[in-house]
Amino acid sequence: MSTTDWLTPLQHILNCQVRFITFSLSDWKGLVQQADTSWAYDDNRDKISEGNRAANNGRTWIVVKVSGNAVETLEIDGELKQAEAELITWTLQLNQALQLAPKPSTLSESESFALKLSEWIQQQLESEEPSYSIPDHLTAGGKLFAEMIPFLLVTEYTNGKQASYPELEKLLRSFLAEDILLIPLKNQEWLIWGPVSLLKEADSEFMDDEDEETVEDSLTSICHGLHEMLASEWIGECHLAVAHPVSPAKGIVETTVLLRETINLGRKFHVGTSIHLPWMLQLERLLNAIPEVQRSRYLEHALKRTELFVEAEMLATLETFFSLDCNVSETAKKLYIHRNTLLYRLDKLKQETGLDVRQFRDAVLVKIILLLYKVTKRN
């Protein structure tokens, strides 16, 4: 059915003028900010999708399609009733879902199996008493009892591009191995299982190093390589988390929860970081469990002592200092400053706050303050 075929009946049903208006992304965001009322799918105001609404001065706009930098909308003269607006939104979202839904006849055997497994995982995640072991008919003939490396990929479609299962599966098989398992979860979320043999391949790249490569080091290396490939060859900006090898048949639900939490913590405490490692976010996990009111109260008390913590130069210095395990010489090299300049900055911090980050106890306190500041500032 063409656009004009359903636009005219909609005008008749609503008994008011309905027309198509196209906004740029920035203009639409400005319209939403100035609107009397607005509605976004899943309450995510930053995401522009079909069915989003804005109303102002007796006129309503509803997003029909997002394509590149263009936001196509229905502009409706007059205020809609709540039921009318929700019905139009539901219809647009249903139409979009039907367009994106894969046709059963075109699904490969691996995609069909992955969708069944995805449905089971979602049921367990939503259940009050989840089952953590995959039922026998979904263990792929026992293949999922072997240990595999789990990854969670979260994509960000800034240009309206949608993910393709066959396309992603092909890329993963070329980069990781033929024997991978790809499971779509939410709209922009993919659970990836790679063979544990990847660890041996990663280790072989560092055989000449004096220090023995740890499992965490190997997983980090694999994760960085996978992210670089996905970001450059497939979808652009994305977030990736990895965990220790585990048997999918026994730990797929718990692993999914862990990887989701890891990405959420990484995005919350380390904006701008795309690779998130659970063993590097232990402190962040602990801080996130503290009620927000108590976190804010502690930070307010800490920042009353000095605003030196939040100066750009000091922030960069401390971030680098902590990332290099409080090594003064390496930090100075990384910042391209003289060692004495770095010591001067650290001494200045000690004089104004009483905290010497060269001492373990004080370093932990300053690290906590910085993490809380970044989260509280954004909130």
JSON list of C-alpha atoms in Angstrom, two decimals, residues 13-202:
[
{"chain": "A", "resi": 13, "resn": "ILE", "atom": "CA", "xyz": [-10.78, 8.79, 10.63]},
{"chain": "A", "resi": 14, "resn": "LEU", "atom": "CA", "xyz": [-9.20, 11.59, 12.65]},
{"chain": "A", "resi": 15, "resn": "ASN", "atom": "CA", "xyz": [-11.29, 14.29, 10.97]},
{"chain": "A", "resi": 16, "resn": "CYS", "atom": "CA", "xyz": [-8.30, 16.63, 10.67]},
{"chain": "A", "resi": 17, "resn": "GLN", "atom": "CA", "xyz": [-5.45, 17.49, 8.34]},
{"chain": "A", "resi": 18, "resn": "VAL", "atom": "CA", "xyz": [-2.60, 14.98, 8.21]},
{"chain": "A", "resi": 19, "resn": "ARG", "atom": "CA", "xyz": [0.57, 15.56, 6.19]},
{"chain": "A", "resi": 20, "resn": "PHE", "atom": "CA", "xyz": [4.13, 14.30, 5.91]},
{"chain": "A", "resi": 21, "resn": "ILE", "atom": "CA", "xyz": [6.93, 16.46, 7.32]},
{"chain": "A", "resi": 22, "resn": "THR", "atom": "CA", "xyz": [10.63, 15.58, 7.26]},
{"chain": "A", "resi": 23, "resn": "PHE", "atom": "CA", "xyz": [12.97, 16.91, 9.97]},
{"chain": "A", "resi": 24, "resn": "SER", "atom": "CA", "xyz": [16.72, 16.64, 10.38]},
{"chain": "A", "resi": 25, "resn": "LEU", "atom": "CA", "xyz": [17.85, 14.74, 13.46]},
{"chain": "A", "resi": 26, "resn": "SER", "atom": "CA", "xyz": [18.85, 17.96, 15.23]},
{"chain": "A", "resi": 27, "resn": "ASP", "atom": "CA", "xyz": [15.57, 19.69, 14.38]},
{"chain": "A", "resi": 28, "resn": "TRP", "atom": "CA", "xyz": [13.55, 16.74, 15.67]},
{"chain": "A", "resi": 29, "resn": "LYS", "atom": "CA", "xyz": [15.50, 16.69, 18.94]},
{"chain": "A", "resi": 30, "resn": "GLY", "atom": "CA", "xyz": [14.89, 20.43, 19.28]},
{"chain": "A", "resi": 31, "resn": "LEU", "atom": "CA", "xyz": [11.18, 19.94, 18.65]},
{"chain": "A", "resi": 32, "resn": "VAL", "atom": "CA", "xyz": [10.98, 17.25, 21.34]},
{"chain": "A", "resi": 33, "resn": "GLN", "atom": "CA", "xyz": [12.76, 19.48, 23.87]},
{"chain": "A", "resi": 34, "resn": "GLN", "atom": "CA", "xyz": [10.31, 22.34, 23.27]},
{"chain": "A", "resi": 35, "resn": "ALA", "atom": "CA", "xyz": [7.20, 20.13, 23.09]},
{"chain": "A", "resi": 36, "resn": "ASP", "atom": "CA", "xyz": [4.41, 20.30, 25.65]},
{"chain": "A", "resi": 37, "resn": "THR", "atom": "CA", "xyz": [4.41, 16.50, 25.78]},
{"chain": "A", "resi": 38, "resn": "SER", "atom": "CA", "xyz": [6.52, 13.78, 24.17]},
{"chain": "A", "resi": 39, "resn": "TRP", "atom": "CA", "xyz": [6.68, 10.01, 24.18]},
{"chain": "A", "resi": 40, "resn": "ALA", "atom": "CA", "xyz": [9.56, 7.70, 23.31]},
{"chain": "A", "resi": 41, "resn": "TYR", "atom": "CA", "xyz": [9.65, 3.93, 22.99]},
{"chain": "A", "resi": 42, "resn": "ASP", "atom": "CA", "xyz": [10.89, 2.26, 26.21]},
{"chain": "A", "resi": 43, "resn": "ASP", "atom": "CA", "xyz": [11.30, 5.78, 27.70]},
{"chain": "A", "resi": 44, "resn": "ASN", "atom": "CA", "xyz": [14.61, 6.17, 25.85]},
{"chain": "A", "resi": 45, "resn": "ARG", "atom": "CA", "xyz": [14.60, 9.84, 24.85]},
{"chain": "A", "resi": 46, "resn": "ASP", "atom": "CA", "xyz": [17.94, 9.61, 23.08]},
{"chain": "A", "resi": 47, "resn": "LYS", "atom": "CA", "xyz": [16.77, 6.95, 20.66]},
{"chain": "A", "resi": 48, "resn": "ILE", "atom": "CA", "xyz": [14.63, 8.09, 17.73]},
{"chain": "A", "resi": 49, "resn": "SER", "atom": "CA", "xyz": [12.42, 5.29, 16.43]},
{"chain": "A", "resi": 50, "resn": "GLU", "atom": "CA", "xyz": [9.10, 4.68, 14.69]},
{"chain": "A", "resi": 51, "resn": "GLY", "atom": "CA", "xyz": [6.15, 5.74, 16.84]},
{"chain": "A", "resi": 52, "resn": "ASN", "atom": "CA", "xyz": [7.93, 8.43, 18.88]},
{"chain": "A", "resi": 53, "resn": "ARG", "atom": "CA", "xyz": [5.60, 11.37, 19.44]},
{"chain": "A", "resi": 54, "resn": "ALA", "atom": "CA", "xyz": [5.74, 15.06, 20.26]},
{"chain": "A", "resi": 55, "resn": "ALA", "atom": "CA", "xyz": [2.87, 17.52, 20.74]},
{"chain": "A", "resi": 56, "resn": "ASN", "atom": "CA", "xyz": [2.97, 21.29, 20.94]},
{"chain": "A", "resi": 57, "resn": "ASN", "atom": "CA", "xyz": [0.43, 24.10, 20.50]},
{"chain": "A", "resi": 58, "resn": "GLY", "atom": "CA", "xyz": [-2.37, 21.76, 19.46]},
{"chain": "A", "resi": 59, "resn": "ARG", "atom": "CA", "xyz": [-0.31, 19.92, 16.84]},
{"chain": "A", "resi": 60, "resn": "THR", "atom": "CA", "xyz": [1.11, 16.38, 17.02]},
{"chain": "A", "resi": 61, "resn": "TRP", "atom": "CA", "xyz": [4.07, 14.79, 15.22]},
{"chain": "A", "resi": 62, "resn": "ILE", "atom": "CA", "xyz": [4.62, 11.03, 15.06]},
{"chain": "A", "resi": 63, "resn": "VAL", "atom": "CA", "xyz": [7.80, 9.46, 13.65]},
{"chain": "A", "resi": 64, "resn": "VAL", "atom": "CA", "xyz": [7.10, 7.22, 10.65]},
{"chain": "A", "resi": 65, "resn": "LYS", "atom": "CA", "xyz": [10.64, 6.43, 9.54]},
{"chain": "A", "resi": 66, "resn": "VAL", "atom": "CA", "xyz": [14.24, 7.29, 10.41]},
{"chain": "A", "resi": 67, "resn": "SER", "atom": "CA", "xyz": [16.61, 7.24, 7.47]},
{"chain": "A", "resi": 68, "resn": "GLY", "atom": "CA", "xyz": [20.14, 8.57, 7.83]},
{"chain": "A", "resi": 69, "resn": "ASN", "atom": "CA", "xyz": [19.87, 12.17, 9.07]},
{"chain": "A", "resi": 70, "resn": "ALA", "atom": "CA", "xyz": [16.20, 12.45, 8.09]},
{"chain": "A", "resi": 71, "resn": "VAL", "atom": "CA", "xyz": [13.25, 11.89, 10.43]},
{"chain": "A", "resi": 72, "resn": "GLU", "atom": "CA", "xyz": [10.00, 11.40, 8.49]},
{"chain": "A", "resi": 73, "resn": "THR", "atom": "CA", "xyz": [6.92, 12.24, 10.53]},
{"chain": "A", "resi": 74, "resn": "LEU", "atom": "CA", "xyz": [3.15, 12.56, 10.38]},
{"chain": "A", "resi": 75, "resn": "GLU", "atom": "CA", "xyz": [2.08, 16.11, 11.24]},
{"chain": "A", "resi": 76, "resn": "ILE", "atom": "CA", "xyz": [-1.46, 16.11, 12.59]},
{"chain": "A", "resi": 77, "resn": "ASP", "atom": "CA", "xyz": [-3.47, 19.29, 13.14]},
{"chain": "A", "resi": 78, "resn": "GLY", "atom": "CA", "xyz": [-5.34, 19.14, 16.42]},
{"chain": "A", "resi": 79, "resn": "GLU", "atom": "CA", "xyz": [-4.74, 17.31, 19.68]},
{"chain": "A", "resi": 80, "resn": "LEU", "atom": "CA", "xyz": [-5.14, 13.55, 19.56]},
{"chain": "A", "resi": 81, "resn": "LYS", "atom": "CA", "xyz": [-6.88, 11.51, 22.19]},
{"chain": "A", "resi": 82, "resn": "GLN", "atom": "CA", "xyz": [-4.59, 9.22, 24.13]},
{"chain": "A", "resi": 83, "resn": "ALA", "atom": "CA", "xyz": [-6.11, 6.12, 22.54]},
{"chain": "A", "resi": 84, "resn": "GLU", "atom": "CA", "xyz": [-5.76, 7.56, 19.02]},
{"chain": "A", "resi": 85, "resn": "ALA", "atom": "CA", "xyz": [-2.10, 8.45, 19.53]},
{"chain": "A", "resi": 86, "resn": "GLU", "atom": "CA", "xyz": [-1.25, 5.06, 21.02]},
{"chain": "A", "resi": 87, "resn": "LEU", "atom": "CA", "xyz": [-3.07, 3.23, 18.22]},
{"chain": "A", "resi": 88, "resn": "ILE", "atom": "CA", "xyz": [-1.12, 5.10, 15.53]},
{"chain": "A", "resi": 89, "resn": "THR", "atom": "CA", "xyz": [2.14, 4.50, 17.39]},
{"chain": "A", "resi": 90, "resn": "TRP", "atom": "CA", "xyz": [1.36, 0.79, 17.79]},
{"chain": "A", "resi": 91, "resn": "THR", "atom": "CA", "xyz": [0.49, 0.48, 14.10]},
{"chain": "A", "resi": 92, "resn": "LEU", "atom": "CA", "xyz": [3.74, 2.13, 12.98]},
{"chain": "A", "resi": 93, "resn": "GLN", "atom": "CA", "xyz": [5.82, -0.07, 15.29]},
{"chain": "A", "resi": 94, "resn": "LEU", "atom": "CA", "xyz": [3.99, -3.20, 14.19]},
{"chain": "A", "resi": 95, "resn": "ASN", "atom": "CA", "xyz": [4.56, -2.30, 10.55]},
{"chain": "A", "resi": 96, "resn": "GLN", "atom": "CA", "xyz": [8.28, -1.74, 11.23]},
{"chain": "A", "resi": 97, "resn": "ALA", "atom": "CA", "xyz": [8.55, -5.05, 13.08]},
{"chain": "A", "resi": 98, "resn": "LEU", "atom": "CA", "xyz": [6.86, -6.91, 10.22]},
{"chain": "A", "resi": 99, "resn": "GLN", "atom": "CA", "xyz": [9.27, -5.35, 7.73]},
{"chain": "A", "resi": 100, "resn": "LEU", "atom": "CA", "xyz": [12.31, -6.33, 9.80]},
{"chain": "A", "resi": 101, "resn": "ALA", "atom": "CA", "xyz": [11.09, -9.81, 10.77]},
{"chain": "A", "resi": 102, "resn": "PRO", "atom": "CA", "xyz": [12.93, -12.53, 8.82]},
{"chain": "A", "resi": 103, "resn": "LYS", "atom": "CA", "xyz": [10.79, -14.73, 6.64]},
{"chain": "A", "resi": 104, "resn": "PRO", "atom": "CA", "xyz": [10.70, -18.31, 7.94]},
{"chain": "A", "resi": 105, "resn": "SER", "atom": "CA", "xyz": [11.58, -19.68, 4.52]},
{"chain": "A", "resi": 106, "resn": "THR", "atom": "CA", "xyz": [14.77, -17.58, 4.35]},
{"chain": "A", "resi": 107, "resn": "LEU", "atom": "CA", "xyz": [16.20, -18.56, 7.75]},
{"chain": "A", "resi": 108, "resn": "SER", "atom": "CA", "xyz": [19.30, -20.70, 7.81]},
{"chain": "A", "resi": 109, "resn": "GLU", "atom": "CA", "xyz": [19.48, -23.71, 10.11]},
{"chain": "A", "resi": 110, "resn": "SER", "atom": "CA", "xyz": [21.87, -21.88, 12.46]},
{"chain": "A", "resi": 111, "resn": "GLU", "atom": "CA", "xyz": [19.66, -18.76, 12.65]},
{"chain": "A", "resi": 112, "resn": "SER", "atom": "CA", "xyz": [16.53, -20.81, 13.27]},
{"chain": "A", "resi": 113, "resn": "PHE", "atom": "CA", "xyz": [18.26, -22.64, 16.13]},
{"chain": "A", "resi": 114, "resn": "ALA", "atom": "CA", "xyz": [19.63, -19.36, 17.52]},
{"chain": "A", "resi": 115, "resn": "LEU", "atom": "CA", "xyz": [16.16, -17.79, 17.62]},
{"chain": "A", "resi": 116, "resn": "LYS", "atom": "CA", "xyz": [14.78, -20.76, 19.59]},
{"chain": "A", "resi": 117, "resn": "LEU", "atom": "CA", "xyz": [17.69, -20.52, 22.02]},
{"chain": "A", "resi": 118, "resn": "SER", "atom": "CA", "xyz": [17.19, -16.75, 22.30]},
{"chain": "A", "resi": 119, "resn": "GLU", "atom": "CA", "xyz": [13.52, -17.20, 23.17]},
{"chain": "A", "resi": 120, "resn": "TRP", "atom": "CA", "xyz": [14.43, -19.67, 25.94]},
{"chain": "A", "resi": 121, "resn": "ILE", "atom": "CA", "xyz": [17.11, -17.33, 27.36]},
{"chain": "A", "resi": 122, "resn": "GLN", "atom": "CA", "xyz": [14.69, -14.39, 27.43]},
{"chain": "A", "resi": 123, "resn": "GLN", "atom": "CA", "xyz": [12.13, -16.52, 29.27]},
{"chain": "A", "resi": 124, "resn": "GLN", "atom": "CA", "xyz": [14.69, -17.43, 31.94]},
{"chain": "A", "resi": 125, "resn": "LEU", "atom": "CA", "xyz": [15.87, -13.84, 32.34]},
{"chain": "A", "resi": 126, "resn": "GLU", "atom": "CA", "xyz": [12.30, -12.71, 32.96]},
{"chain": "A", "resi": 127, "resn": "SER", "atom": "CA", "xyz": [11.42, -15.63, 35.25]},
{"chain": "A", "resi": 128, "resn": "GLU", "atom": "CA", "xyz": [11.43, -15.35, 39.03]},
{"chain": "A", "resi": 129, "resn": "GLU", "atom": "CA", "xyz": [12.82, -18.90, 39.22]},
{"chain": "A", "resi": 130, "resn": "PRO", "atom": "CA", "xyz": [14.99, -19.28, 36.12]},
{"chain": "A", "resi": 131, "resn": "SER", "atom": "CA", "xyz": [16.52, -22.54, 34.94]},
{"chain": "A", "resi": 132, "resn": "TYR", "atom": "CA", "xyz": [20.25, -22.14, 34.42]},
{"chain": "A", "resi": 133, "resn": "SER", "atom": "CA", "xyz": [20.74, -25.31, 32.36]},
{"chain": "A", "resi": 134, "resn": "ILE", "atom": "CA", "xyz": [19.67, -25.46, 28.72]},
{"chain": "A", "resi": 135, "resn": "PRO", "atom": "CA", "xyz": [17.06, -28.18, 28.02]},
{"chain": "A", "resi": 136, "resn": "ASP", "atom": "CA", "xyz": [18.37, -31.19, 26.15]},
{"chain": "A", "resi": 137, "resn": "HIS", "atom": "CA", "xyz": [16.59, -30.37, 22.88]},
{"chain": "A", "resi": 138, "resn": "LEU", "atom": "CA", "xyz": [18.51, -27.07, 22.69]},
{"chain": "A", "resi": 139, "resn": "THR", "atom": "CA", "xyz": [22.02, -28.36, 23.41]},
{"chain": "A", "resi": 140, "resn": "ALA", "atom": "CA", "xyz": [22.77, -28.96, 19.71]},
{"chain": "A", "resi": 141, "resn": "GLY", "atom": "CA", "xyz": [23.43, -32.63, 20.18]},
{"chain": "A", "resi": 142, "resn": "GLY", "atom": "CA", "xyz": [25.71, -32.05, 23.15]},
{"chain": "A", "resi": 143, "resn": "LYS", "atom": "CA", "xyz": [27.97, -29.50, 21.40]},
{"chain": "A", "resi": 144, "resn": "LEU", "atom": "CA", "xyz": [27.07, -26.81, 23.92]},
{"chain": "A", "resi": 145, "resn": "PHE", "atom": "CA", "xyz": [28.48, -28.83, 26.83]},
{"chain": "A", "resi": 146, "resn": "ALA", "atom": "CA", "xyz": [32.03, -27.98, 25.71]},
{"chain": "A", "resi": 147, "resn": "GLU", "atom": "CA", "xyz": [33.61, -24.80, 27.09]},
{"chain": "A", "resi": 148, "resn": "MET", "atom": "CA", "xyz": [33.37, -21.74, 24.84]},
{"chain": "A", "resi": 149, "resn": "ILE", "atom": "CA", "xyz": [34.32, -18.06, 25.10]},
{"chain": "A", "resi": 150, "resn": "PRO", "atom": "CA", "xyz": [31.29, -15.78, 25.60]},
{"chain": "A", "resi": 151, "resn": "PHE", "atom": "CA", "xyz": [31.05, -12.24, 24.19]},
{"chain": "A", "resi": 152, "resn": "LEU", "atom": "CA", "xyz": [28.20, -9.75, 24.36]},
{"chain": "A", "resi": 153, "resn": "LEU", "atom": "CA", "xyz": [27.91, -7.23, 21.53]},
{"chain": "A", "resi": 154, "resn": "VAL", "atom": "CA", "xyz": [25.73, -4.13, 21.83]},
{"chain": "A", "resi": 155, "resn": "THR", "atom": "CA", "xyz": [25.48, -2.01, 18.70]},
{"chain": "A", "resi": 156, "resn": "GLU", "atom": "CA", "xyz": [24.49, 1.63, 18.30]},
{"chain": "A", "resi": 157, "resn": "TYR", "atom": "CA", "xyz": [22.74, 2.38, 15.03]},
{"chain": "A", "resi": 158, "resn": "THR", "atom": "CA", "xyz": [23.29, 6.09, 14.58]},
{"chain": "A", "resi": 159, "resn": "ASN", "atom": "CA", "xyz": [22.51, 5.95, 10.86]},
{"chain": "A", "resi": 160, "resn": "GLY", "atom": "CA", "xyz": [19.39, 3.79, 10.94]},
{"chain": "A", "resi": 161, "resn": "LYS", "atom": "CA", "xyz": [21.23, 0.70, 9.73]},
{"chain": "A", "resi": 162, "resn": "GLN", "atom": "CA", "xyz": [19.83, -2.55, 11.05]},
{"chain": "A", "resi": 163, "resn": "ALA", "atom": "CA", "xyz": [21.75, -5.69, 11.90]},
{"chain": "A", "resi": 164, "resn": "SER", "atom": "CA", "xyz": [21.72, -8.70, 9.61]},
{"chain": "A", "resi": 165, "resn": "TYR", "atom": "CA", "xyz": [22.18, -12.13, 11.18]},
{"chain": "A", "resi": 166, "resn": "PRO", "atom": "CA", "xyz": [23.77, -13.73, 8.07]},
{"chain": "A", "resi": 167, "resn": "GLU", "atom": "CA", "xyz": [26.12, -10.78, 7.60]},
{"chain": "A", "resi": 168, "resn": "LEU", "atom": "CA", "xyz": [27.31, -10.79, 11.21]},
{"chain": "A", "resi": 169, "resn": "GLU", "atom": "CA", "xyz": [27.58, -14.57, 11.33]},
{"chain": "A", "resi": 170, "resn": "LYS", "atom": "CA", "xyz": [29.76, -14.56, 8.21]},
{"chain": "A", "resi": 171, "resn": "LEU", "atom": "CA", "xyz": [32.08, -11.92, 9.65]},
{"chain": "A", "resi": 172, "resn": "LEU", "atom": "CA", "xyz": [32.41, -13.74, 12.96]},
{"chain": "A", "resi": 173, "resn": "ARG", "atom": "CA", "xyz": [33.22, -17.02, 11.27]},
{"chain": "A", "resi": 174, "resn": "SER", "atom": "CA", "xyz": [35.94, -15.36, 9.21]},
{"chain": "A", "resi": 175, "resn": "PHE", "atom": "CA", "xyz": [37.49, -13.68, 12.26]},
{"chain": "A", "resi": 176, "resn": "LEU", "atom": "CA", "xyz": [36.93, -16.18, 15.09]},
{"chain": "A", "resi": 177, "resn": "ALA", "atom": "CA", "xyz": [36.29, -19.62, 13.59]},
{"chain": "A", "resi": 178, "resn": "GLU", "atom": "CA", "xyz": [33.68, -21.58, 11.69]},
{"chain": "A", "resi": 179, "resn": "ASP", "atom": "CA", "xyz": [32.49, -23.17, 14.90]},
{"chain": "A", "resi": 180, "resn": "ILE", "atom": "CA", "xyz": [30.79, -20.16, 16.52]},
{"chain": "A", "resi": 181, "resn": "LEU", "atom": "CA", "xyz": [27.33, -19.64, 17.96]},
{"chain": "A", "resi": 182, "resn": "LEU", "atom": "CA", "xyz": [25.54, -16.33, 17.41]},
{"chain": "A", "resi": 183, "resn": "ILE", "atom": "CA", "xyz": [22.38, -15.60, 19.42]},
{"chain": "A", "resi": 184, "resn": "PRO", "atom": "CA", "xyz": [20.29, -12.43, 18.91]},
{"chain": "A", "resi": 185, "resn": "LEU", "atom": "CA", "xyz": [18.88, -11.12, 22.16]},
{"chain": "A", "resi": 186, "resn": "LYS", "atom": "CA", "xyz": [17.34, -7.64, 22.12]},
{"chain": "A", "resi": 187, "resn": "ASN", "atom": "CA", "xyz": [17.15, -5.41, 19.06]},
{"chain": "A", "resi": 188, "resn": "GLN", "atom": "CA", "xyz": [20.77, -4.26, 19.28]},
{"chain": "A", "resi": 189, "resn": "GLU", "atom": "CA", "xyz": [22.22, -7.03, 21.42]},
{"chain": "A", "resi": 190, "resn": "TRP", "atom": "CA", "xyz": [24.05, -10.17, 20.32]},
{"chain": "A", "resi": 191, "resn": "LEU", "atom": "CA", "xyz": [25.43, -13.05, 22.39]},
{"chain": "A", "resi": 192, "resn": "ILE", "atom": "CA", "xyz": [28.47, -14.59, 20.70]},
{"chain": "A", "resi": 193, "resn": "TRP", "atom": "CA", "xyz": [30.20, -17.87, 21.63]},
{"chain": "A", "resi": 194, "resn": "GLY", "atom": "CA", "xyz": [33.64, -18.62, 20.20]},
{"chain": "A", "resi": 195, "resn": "PRO", "atom": "CA", "xyz": [35.80, -21.75, 20.51]},
{"chain": "A", "resi": 196, "resn": "VAL", "atom": "CA", "xyz": [38.15, -21.97, 23.47]},
{"chain": "A", "resi": 197, "resn": "SER", "atom": "CA", "xyz": [40.97, -22.76, 21.01]},
{"chain": "A", "resi": 198, "resn": "LEU", "atom": "CA", "xyz": [41.17, -18.99, 20.38]},
{"chain": "A", "resi": 199, "resn": "LEU", "atom": "CA", "xyz": [43.06, -18.69, 23.67]},
{"chain": "A", "resi": 200, "resn": "LYS", "atom": "CA", "xyz": [45.90, -20.86, 22.35]},
{"chain": "A", "resi": 201, "resn": "GLU", "atom": "CA", "xyz": [46.09, -18.78, 19.18]},
{"chain": "A", "resi": 202, "resn": "ALA", "atom": "CA", "xyz": [46.24, -15.58, 21.23]}
]
